[in-house]
Amino acid sequence: MEWRGRRGSSNIEDRRRMGGGRAGQVAGIGGGGAIIVFLIAMFLGVDPSQLLGTGDTSSSGGAPVELTAADQAEGEFVSVVLGDTEEIWTRVFQEQLGRTYQPATLVLFKEATRSACGGASEATGPFYCPADKKVYLDTAFFTTLHQRLGAGGDFAAAYVVAHEIGHHVQDELGILGKANQIRQQVSQAESNAISVRIELQADCLSGIWAREAAQTLGVVERGDLEEAVNAARQIGDDTLQRNAGQRPMPHTFTHGTSEQRSRWFMIGLQSGQMADCDTFQTDNL
């Protein structure tokens, strides 16, 4: 992906110099539950309405730290990718919906911080918080993605950012709020099934981003799209459970299978139409 020297977004809130400190426990979850959250979040990312409670938005209060050259590069990379999502969704919203896109803010942090949805840390992984319309990201997750999940490459990392912005797009359209409201009123199994549809739609929306990045921005290089598809496959619920030495249990899936995640990414990539990303009105996930 061609990103060096390109325009970055101004909607970055960089808390990395604040240090890690302790973000506190995820509200409402402790003990064995916290371990489960750690595993799910580390490998899948988090739907904050599912795993995070409300909390204050203050910083974690750790000792100030210096950013390394690698930190600086990762911050620039994320800023450029975020800027691309803003340009793309501004155009897509206007062309397909006749609406104005309101960008999200992306918070960069090290080790731990706080969000309006509760504690953010390496354990929670990247997530979108609808309460403050911010994406929270510790770029250490990119290392996890490459070394532990087998999804390397800068476009795989960019897909992570685009997927979380996909949740912001859902929030802007009113989809995320309605879906999460229903999830609070149904059984755990039904809530999980709705969560899968939320996540697959975000994958489809990230496919639209990839298409536009290739066709209108011209920043996609050979092998980039394969990196994104591979990332989608590697973080499927079934693959993650198998890699953890477990038998896949569909009723526990919250993000979708590897086949589903990669397929919905491809639907968005091939179509480019938001209407084709409606995972809530289909029986064929």
Short mmCIF file of C-alpha atoms in Angstrom, two decimals:
data_model
loop_
_atom_site.label_atom_id
_atom_site.label_comp_id
_atom_site.label_asym_id
_atom_site.label_seq_id
_atom_site.Cartn_x
_atom_site.Cartn_y
_atom_site.Cartn_z
CA MET A 1 0.00 0.00 0.00
CA GLU A 2 1.38 3.40 -0.99
CA TRP A 3 1.01 5.52 2.13
CA ARG A 4 4.32 7.25 2.87
CA GLY A 5 4.34 10.98 2.20
CA ARG A 6 0.58 11.16 1.72
CA ARG A 7 -1.99 13.33 3.51
CA GLY A 8 -3.04 12.16 6.94
CA SER A 9 -6.22 12.79 8.88
CA SER A 10 -6.55 15.57 11.44
CA ASN A 11 -9.04 13.44 13.40
CA ILE A 12 -6.33 11.63 15.37
CA GLU A 13 -6.18 11.85 19.16
CA ASP A 14 -2.72 10.63 20.09
CA ARG A 15 -2.50 9.55 23.74
CA ARG A 16 0.60 7.42 23.35
CA ARG A 17 2.92 9.83 25.17
CA MET A 18 0.70 9.57 28.25
CA GLY A 19 1.99 6.09 29.01
CA GLY A 20 0.09 2.91 29.70
CA GLY A 21 -0.87 3.00 33.35
CA ARG A 22 -4.01 1.05 34.17
CA ALA A 23 -7.28 1.55 32.38
CA GLY A 24 -9.20 -0.29 35.08
CA GLN A 25 -11.34 -3.35 34.63
CA VAL A 26 -13.87 -3.60 31.89
CA ALA A 27 -17.06 -2.62 33.62
CA GLY A 28 -19.17 -5.57 34.68
CA ILE A 29 -16.58 -8.21 33.85
CA GLY A 30 -14.00 -9.74 36.15
CA GLY A 31 -12.28 -12.97 37.07
CA GLY A 32 -12.86 -15.71 34.53
CA GLY A 33 -14.99 -13.35 32.48
CA ALA A 34 -12.04 -11.01 32.09
CA ILE A 35 -9.94 -13.87 30.74
CA ILE A 36 -12.62 -14.66 28.17
CA VAL A 37 -12.77 -11.01 27.19
CA PHE A 38 -9.00 -10.95 26.80
CA LEU A 39 -9.01 -13.94 24.46
CA ILE A 40 -11.94 -12.81 22.37
CA ALA A 41 -10.78 -9.23 22.13
CA MET A 42 -7.15 -10.01 21.40
CA PHE A 43 -8.05 -12.23 18.48
CA LEU A 44 -11.24 -10.65 17.20
CA GLY A 45 -11.55 -7.03 18.22
CA VAL A 46 -14.45 -5.92 20.37
CA ASP A 47 -18.02 -4.79 19.90
CA PRO A 48 -18.05 -2.40 22.90
CA SER A 49 -21.79 -2.73 23.48
CA GLN A 50 -21.19 -6.45 24.00
CA LEU A 51 -18.07 -6.49 26.13
CA LEU A 52 -17.54 -3.02 27.53
CA GLY A 53 -19.44 -1.05 30.12
CA THR A 54 -19.57 2.70 30.51
CA GLY A 55 -16.65 4.49 32.07
CA ASP A 56 -15.02 7.91 32.22
CA THR A 57 -13.01 9.20 29.31
CA SER A 58 -9.98 10.36 31.25
CA SER A 59 -6.51 9.19 30.27
CA SER A 60 -4.92 6.26 31.99
CA GLY A 61 -2.47 8.48 33.83
CA GLY A 62 0.75 6.52 33.27
CA ALA A 63 4.22 8.04 33.21
CA PRO A 64 5.07 10.06 30.06
CA VAL A 65 6.88 8.02 27.42
CA GLU A 66 8.93 8.79 24.34
CA LEU A 67 7.72 7.54 20.99
CA THR A 68 10.13 5.40 18.98
CA ALA A 69 10.72 5.79 15.26
CA ALA A 70 8.49 2.74 14.76
CA ASP A 71 5.76 4.38 16.85
CA GLN A 72 5.99 7.51 14.73
CA ALA A 73 5.75 5.51 11.50
CA GLU A 74 2.76 3.51 12.75
CA GLY A 75 1.01 6.71 13.79
CA GLU A 76 1.59 8.24 10.35
CA PHE A 77 0.36 5.05 8.69
CA VAL A 78 -2.88 5.00 10.69
CA SER A 79 -3.41 8.71 10.03
CA VAL A 80 -3.08 8.19 6.27
CA VAL A 81 -5.44 5.19 6.28
CA LEU A 82 -7.97 7.15 8.34
CA GLY A 83 -7.67 10.05 5.91
CA ASP A 84 -8.39 7.67 3.04
CA THR A 85 -11.52 6.36 4.78
CA GLU A 86 -12.71 9.94 5.25
CA GLU A 87 -12.21 10.82 1.60
CA ILE A 88 -13.85 7.61 0.44
CA TRP A 89 -16.88 7.68 2.74
CA THR A 90 -17.46 11.38 2.12
CA ARG A 91 -17.77 10.61 -1.58
CA VAL A 92 -19.75 7.38 -1.18
CA PHE A 93 -22.24 8.95 1.24
CA GLN A 94 -22.86 11.81 -1.17
CA GLU A 95 -23.07 9.68 -4.30
CA GLN A 96 -25.10 6.76 -2.93
CA LEU A 97 -27.12 8.36 -0.16
CA GLY A 98 -27.12 12.08 -0.87
CA ARG A 99 -25.85 12.57 2.68
CA THR A 100 -22.89 14.20 4.40
CA TYR A 101 -20.46 11.87 6.14
CA GLN A 102 -19.32 12.91 9.61
CA PRO A 103 -15.89 11.38 10.30
CA ALA A 104 -14.95 9.51 13.46
CA THR A 105 -12.00 10.33 15.69
CA LEU A 106 -9.32 7.67 16.09
CA VAL A 107 -7.53 7.42 19.44
CA LEU A 108 -4.00 6.03 19.45
CA PHE A 109 -2.79 4.74 22.80
CA LYS A 110 -0.14 2.54 24.38
CA GLU A 111 -1.11 -0.33 26.67
CA ALA A 112 -4.20 1.28 28.21
CA THR A 113 -6.52 4.27 28.20
CA ARG A 114 -10.19 4.99 28.80
CA SER A 115 -13.14 5.37 26.49
CA ALA A 116 -16.77 6.30 26.97
CA CYS A 117 -17.42 2.55 26.63
CA GLY A 118 -15.00 1.55 29.39
CA GLY A 119 -11.36 0.55 29.57
CA ALA A 120 -9.31 0.22 26.39
CA SER A 121 -6.15 -1.87 26.42
CA GLU A 122 -4.04 -4.34 24.49
CA ALA A 123 -6.48 -6.95 25.78
CA THR A 124 -9.55 -5.32 24.28
CA GLY A 125 -7.97 -4.95 20.87
CA PRO A 126 -9.17 -2.30 18.37
CA PHE A 127 -12.79 -1.26 18.79
CA TYR A 128 -15.32 1.42 17.93
CA CYS A 129 -17.16 3.13 20.78
CA PRO A 130 -20.52 4.55 19.66
CA ALA A 131 -20.88 6.51 22.91
CA ASP A 132 -18.13 8.92 21.87
CA LYS A 133 -17.87 8.02 18.16
CA LYS A 134 -14.21 7.13 18.46
CA VAL A 135 -12.08 4.20 17.32
CA TYR A 136 -9.52 3.03 19.89
CA LEU A 137 -6.32 1.42 18.64
CA ASP A 138 -3.05 0.29 20.18
CA THR A 139 -0.87 -0.34 17.14
CA ALA A 140 0.73 -3.26 19.01
CA PHE A 141 -2.29 -5.14 17.64
CA PHE A 142 -0.67 -5.00 14.20
CA THR A 143 2.18 -7.10 15.59
CA THR A 144 -0.35 -9.56 17.04
CA LEU A 145 -2.11 -9.67 13.69
CA HIS A 146 1.11 -10.58 11.92
CA GLN A 147 2.91 -12.80 14.43
CA ARG A 148 0.04 -14.62 16.16
CA LEU A 149 -2.76 -14.56 13.62
CA GLY A 150 -0.80 -14.99 10.39
CA ALA A 151 -2.15 -11.85 8.75
CA GLY A 152 0.83 -9.71 7.87
CA GLY A 153 1.21 -6.73 5.56
CA ASP A 154 0.30 -3.07 5.69
CA PHE A 155 -2.97 -3.58 3.85
CA ALA A 156 -4.04 -6.17 6.44
CA ALA A 157 -3.38 -3.53 9.11
CA ALA A 158 -5.29 -0.97 7.04
CA TYR A 159 -8.21 -3.41 6.85
CA VAL A 160 -8.37 -3.40 10.67
CA VAL A 161 -8.77 0.39 10.64
CA ALA A 162 -11.29 0.25 7.79
CA HIS A 163 -13.34 -2.42 9.59
CA GLU A 164 -13.65 -0.29 12.72
CA ILE A 165 -14.59 2.73 10.61
CA GLY A 166 -17.18 0.43 9.06
CA HIS A 167 -18.80 0.31 12.50
CA HIS A 168 -18.81 4.11 12.55
CA VAL A 169 -20.55 4.08 9.16
CA GLN A 170 -23.16 1.74 10.66
CA ASP A 171 -23.51 4.15 13.56
CA GLU A 172 -23.96 7.12 11.22
CA LEU A 173 -26.72 5.22 9.41
CA GLY A 174 -28.50 4.33 12.66
CA ILE A 175 -27.93 0.61 12.09
CA LEU A 176 -25.57 -0.01 14.98
CA GLY A 177 -27.78 1.58 17.61
CA LYS A 178 -30.88 -0.31 16.52
CA ALA A 179 -29.07 -3.63 16.31
CA ASN A 180 -27.51 -3.26 19.74
CA GLN A 181 -30.83 -2.23 21.24
CA ILE A 182 -32.41 -5.44 19.97
CA ARG A 183 -29.45 -7.46 21.28
CA GLN A 184 -30.21 -6.28 24.79
CA GLN A 185 -33.72 -7.72 24.56
CA VAL A 186 -33.02 -11.22 23.28
CA SER A 187 -31.21 -14.36 24.41
CA GLN A 188 -27.44 -14.69 24.34
CA ALA A 189 -27.54 -16.95 21.30
CA GLU A 190 -29.78 -14.49 19.43
CA SER A 191 -27.56 -11.61 20.50
CA ASN A 192 -24.51 -13.42 19.16
CA ALA A 193 -26.29 -14.01 15.85
CA ILE A 194 -27.04 -10.29 15.53
CA SER A 195 -23.44 -9.50 16.42
CA VAL A 196 -22.30 -11.70 13.53
CA ARG A 197 -24.47 -9.70 11.12
CA ILE A 198 -23.05 -6.44 12.49
CA GLU A 199 -19.49 -7.64 11.99
CA LEU A 200 -20.07 -9.07 8.52
CA GLN A 201 -21.63 -5.81 7.38
CA ALA A 202 -18.56 -3.95 8.66
CA ASP A 203 -16.43 -6.39 6.63
CA CYS A 204 -18.52 -5.63 3.54
CA LEU A 205 -18.15 -1.90 4.13
CA SER A 206 -14.40 -2.33 4.46
CA GLY A 207 -14.53 -4.08 1.09
CA ILE A 208 -16.07 -0.92 -0.38
CA TRP A 209 -13.20 1.05 1.14
CA ALA A 210 -10.67 -1.32 -0.47
CA ARG A 211 -12.37 -0.99 -3.87
CA GLU A 212 -12.30 2.80 -3.70
CA ALA A 213 -8.72 2.83 -2.44
CA ALA A 214 -7.74 0.84 -5.51
CA GLN A 215 -9.91 2.49 -8.15
CA THR A 216 -10.15 6.14 -7.10
CA LEU A 217 -7.11 6.70 -4.89
CA GLY A 218 -4.78 4.34 -6.73
CA VAL A 219 -2.84 3.40 -3.60
CA VAL A 220 -3.29 -0.38 -3.72
CA GLU A 221 -0.27 -2.40 -4.77
CA ARG A 222 0.10 -5.97 -5.97
CA GLY A 223 -0.84 -8.42 -3.24
CA ASP A 224 -2.61 -5.85 -1.05
CA LEU A 225 -6.13 -7.13 -1.60
CA GLU A 226 -4.98 -10.67 -0.89
CA GLU A 227 -3.58 -9.43 2.43
CA ALA A 228 -6.97 -8.02 3.42
CA VAL A 229 -8.84 -11.16 2.41
CA ASN A 230 -6.36 -13.29 4.34
CA ALA A 231 -6.80 -11.07 7.41
CA ALA A 232 -10.57 -11.49 7.21
CA ARG A 233 -10.13 -15.26 7.02
CA GLN A 234 -7.62 -15.50 9.86
CA ILE A 235 -9.93 -13.74 12.32
CA GLY A 236 -12.99 -15.86 11.62
CA ASP A 237 -14.54 -17.33 14.77
CA ASP A 238 -14.11 -20.92 13.61
CA THR A 239 -10.44 -20.47 12.71
CA LEU A 240 -9.67 -18.74 16.00
CA GLN A 241 -11.39 -21.44 18.03
CA ARG A 242 -9.53 -24.19 16.15
CA ASN A 243 -6.23 -22.39 16.65
CA ALA A 244 -7.02 -22.20 20.35
CA GLY A 245 -7.41 -25.99 20.41
CA GLN A 246 -11.18 -25.90 20.61
CA ARG A 247 -13.93 -27.35 18.49
CA PRO A 248 -15.80 -24.54 16.71
CA MET A 249 -19.08 -23.79 18.46
CA PRO A 250 -21.34 -21.80 16.10
CA HIS A 251 -23.72 -20.65 18.83
CA THR A 252 -20.80 -18.76 20.42
CA PHE A 253 -19.72 -17.02 17.21
CA THR A 254 -19.87 -13.22 17.40
CA HIS A 255 -17.99 -12.18 14.25
CA GLY A 256 -18.66 -14.89 11.66
CA THR A 257 -16.71 -17.74 10.15
CA SER A 258 -13.60 -17.28 8.06
CA GLU A 259 -15.58 -18.05 4.92
CA GLN A 260 -18.28 -15.53 5.83
CA ARG A 261 -15.89 -12.75 6.76
CA SER A 262 -13.81 -13.07 3.59
CA ARG A 263 -16.93 -13.48 1.42
CA TRP A 264 -18.63 -10.34 2.73
CA PHE A 265 -15.40 -8.40 2.29
CA MET A 266 -15.37 -9.57 -1.33
CA ILE A 267 -19.02 -8.60 -1.81
CA GLY A 268 -18.19 -5.02 -0.88
CA LEU A 269 -15.00 -5.11 -2.93
CA GLN A 270 -16.73 -6.36 -6.08
CA SER A 271 -19.93 -4.32 -5.77
CA GLY A 272 -18.94 -1.03 -4.22
CA GLN A 273 -22.59 -0.49 -3.30
CA MET A 274 -23.69 0.01 0.29
CA ALA A 275 -27.08 -1.52 -0.52
CA ASP A 276 -25.35 -4.83 -1.22
CA CYS A 277 -23.93 -4.89 2.31
CA ASP A 278 -27.30 -5.48 3.98
CA THR A 279 -26.48 -8.51 6.12
CA PHE A 280 -29.69 -8.09 8.11
CA GLN A 281 -32.10 -8.92 5.29
CA THR A 282 -30.55 -12.12 4.05
CA ASP A 283 -30.62 -15.75 5.15
CA ASN A 284 -27.44 -16.43 3.20
CA LEU A 285 -24.63 -15.23 5.43
#
